[in-house]
Amino acid sequence: GTLLLNSTTTKSAEGKDTYMDVTLSELMLLTSRGLRHGTGSYSALGMVQKALDDIVASCFQKWADAALKQSGQSLRGKIGEFWQTATSTTDTEWQAVHAGAN
């Protein structure tokens, strides 16, 4: 979804600009005020809790992607190096390098 700070515009079927400023979770928070105050997933509290859970999950996913990006790139590079070496090394060379590992 789109966050409040990332306003985007799309064209509706009628050709009018439509602003996409809130995510579904944010819209649920904004509209839950008028819902009944019982319990369960369709109550105001249940909708607020679900919306907050969705927002937290989205933020955590973005944080995890950013935090692990460099490590993921490094891992991909090392796997590529390993694969290149493994496919270009003869059996004799492999056994000579790894003879002490047995």
mmCIF file of C-alpha atoms in Angstrom:
data_model
loop_
_atom_site.group_PDB
_atom_site.id
_atom_site.type_symbol
_atom_site.label_atom_id
_atom_site.label_comp_id
_atom_site.label_asym_id
_atom_site.label_seq_id
_atom_site.Cartn_x
_atom_site.Cartn_y
_atom_site.Cartn_z
ATOM 1 C CA GLY A 1 0.000 0.000 0.000
ATOM 2 C CA THR A 2 0.831 3.637 -0.175
ATOM 3 C CA LEU A 3 1.817 5.519 2.957
ATOM 4 C CA LEU A 4 0.473 8.952 3.873
ATOM 5 C CA LEU A 5 3.764 10.622 3.014
ATOM 6 C CA ASN A 6 3.925 9.089 -0.464
ATOM 7 C CA SER A 7 1.008 10.704 -2.239
ATOM 8 C CA THR A 8 0.430 9.320 -5.718
ATOM 9 C CA THR A 9 -2.142 10.062 -8.370
ATOM 10 C CA THR A 10 -3.885 7.614 -10.700
ATOM 11 C CA LYS A 11 -6.548 8.104 -13.353
ATOM 12 C CA SER A 12 -10.025 6.825 -12.615
ATOM 13 C CA ALA A 13 -12.260 5.221 -15.255
ATOM 14 C CA GLU A 14 -13.751 8.667 -15.902
ATOM 15 C CA GLY A 15 -10.282 10.138 -16.511
ATOM 16 C CA LYS A 16 -10.257 12.098 -13.246
ATOM 17 C CA ASP A 17 -7.250 12.199 -10.930
ATOM 18 C CA THR A 18 -7.656 9.929 -7.921
ATOM 19 C CA TYR A 19 -5.356 10.484 -4.966
ATOM 20 C CA MET A 20 -4.031 7.405 -3.206
ATOM 21 C CA ASP A 21 -2.882 8.775 0.152
ATOM 22 C CA VAL A 22 -3.808 6.090 2.661
ATOM 23 C CA THR A 23 -3.312 2.363 2.953
ATOM 24 C CA LEU A 24 -6.208 0.046 3.693
ATOM 25 C CA SER A 25 -4.951 -0.288 7.270
ATOM 26 C CA GLU A 26 -4.863 3.486 7.708
ATOM 27 C CA LEU A 27 -8.358 3.780 6.256
ATOM 28 C CA MET A 28 -9.587 1.138 8.705
ATOM 29 C CA LEU A 29 -8.153 3.185 11.568
ATOM 30 C CA LEU A 30 -9.855 6.319 10.289
ATOM 31 C CA THR A 31 -13.250 4.661 9.841
ATOM 32 C CA SER A 32 -13.291 2.394 12.901
ATOM 33 C CA ARG A 33 -14.383 5.257 15.148
ATOM 34 C CA GLY A 34 -17.985 4.852 14.046
ATOM 35 C CA LEU A 35 -18.180 1.083 14.518
ATOM 36 C CA ARG A 36 -19.747 -0.729 17.443
ATOM 37 C CA HIS A 37 -17.641 -1.187 20.544
ATOM 38 C CA GLY A 38 -18.102 -4.902 21.075
ATOM 39 C CA THR A 39 -15.528 -7.641 20.760
ATOM 40 C CA GLY A 40 -14.418 -9.649 17.777
ATOM 41 C CA SER A 41 -12.767 -8.857 14.472
ATOM 42 C CA TYR A 42 -15.596 -6.592 13.236
ATOM 43 C CA SER A 43 -15.726 -4.425 16.360
ATOM 44 C CA ALA A 44 -13.949 -1.073 16.491
ATOM 45 C CA LEU A 45 -11.274 -2.538 18.763
ATOM 46 C CA GLY A 46 -10.819 -5.598 16.548
ATOM 47 C CA MET A 47 -10.430 -3.455 13.434
ATOM 48 C CA VAL A 48 -7.972 -1.121 15.165
ATOM 49 C CA GLN A 49 -5.937 -4.092 16.381
ATOM 50 C CA LYS A 50 -5.881 -5.662 12.913
ATOM 51 C CA ALA A 51 -4.925 -2.367 11.282
ATOM 52 C CA LEU A 52 -2.110 -1.816 13.766
ATOM 53 C CA ASP A 53 -0.895 -5.403 13.289
ATOM 54 C CA ASP A 54 -0.844 -4.884 9.495
ATOM 55 C CA ILE A 55 1.049 -1.595 9.834
ATOM 56 C CA VAL A 56 3.611 -3.146 12.192
ATOM 57 C CA ALA A 57 4.074 -6.152 9.890
ATOM 58 C CA SER A 58 4.573 -3.888 6.872
ATOM 59 C CA CYS A 59 7.065 -1.679 8.705
ATOM 60 C CA PHE A 60 8.951 -4.717 10.031
ATOM 61 C CA GLN A 61 9.150 -6.206 6.529
ATOM 62 C CA LYS A 62 10.568 -2.955 5.143
ATOM 63 C CA TRP A 63 13.057 -2.743 8.030
ATOM 64 C CA ALA A 64 14.112 -6.372 7.553
ATOM 65 C CA ASP A 65 14.622 -5.845 3.812
ATOM 66 C CA ALA A 66 16.817 -2.801 4.474
ATOM 67 C CA ALA A 67 18.717 -4.416 7.356
ATOM 68 C CA LEU A 68 19.468 -7.627 5.448
ATOM 69 C CA LYS A 69 20.099 -6.149 1.997
ATOM 70 C CA GLN A 70 23.896 -5.948 2.296
ATOM 71 C CA SER A 71 24.191 -9.402 3.888
ATOM 72 C CA GLY A 72 21.949 -10.897 1.198
ATOM 73 C CA GLN A 73 24.046 -9.356 -1.555
ATOM 74 C CA SER A 74 27.242 -10.641 0.080
ATOM 75 C CA LEU A 75 25.780 -14.143 0.421
ATOM 76 C CA ARG A 76 24.699 -14.165 -3.233
ATOM 77 C CA GLY A 77 28.210 -13.085 -4.256
ATOM 78 C CA LYS A 78 29.913 -15.779 -2.160
ATOM 79 C CA ILE A 79 27.547 -18.472 -3.476
ATOM 80 C CA GLY A 80 28.343 -17.300 -7.014
ATOM 81 C CA GLU A 81 32.089 -17.526 -6.317
ATOM 82 C CA PHE A 82 31.656 -20.993 -4.797
ATOM 83 C CA TRP A 83 29.615 -22.179 -7.776
ATOM 84 C CA GLN A 84 32.142 -20.788 -10.258
ATOM 85 C CA THR A 85 35.002 -22.508 -8.408
ATOM 86 C CA ALA A 86 33.095 -25.776 -7.969
ATOM 87 C CA THR A 87 32.202 -26.012 -11.651
ATOM 88 C CA SER A 88 35.704 -25.165 -12.869
ATOM 89 C CA THR A 89 37.756 -27.350 -10.465
ATOM 90 C CA THR A 90 38.772 -30.851 -11.495
ATOM 91 C CA ASP A 91 38.178 -33.807 -9.183
ATOM 92 C CA THR A 92 41.933 -34.141 -8.622
ATOM 93 C CA GLU A 93 42.261 -30.485 -7.559
ATOM 94 C CA TRP A 94 39.216 -30.777 -5.283
ATOM 95 C CA GLN A 95 40.583 -33.864 -3.558
ATOM 96 C CA ALA A 96 44.030 -32.272 -3.123
ATOM 97 C CA VAL A 97 42.537 -29.136 -1.492
ATOM 98 C CA HIS A 98 40.142 -31.045 0.743
ATOM 99 C CA ALA A 99 42.293 -34.096 1.584
ATOM 100 C CA GLY A 100 42.679 -33.018 5.207
ATOM 101 C CA ALA A 101 38.903 -32.576 5.674
ATOM 102 C CA ASN A 102 38.269 -36.337 5.710
#
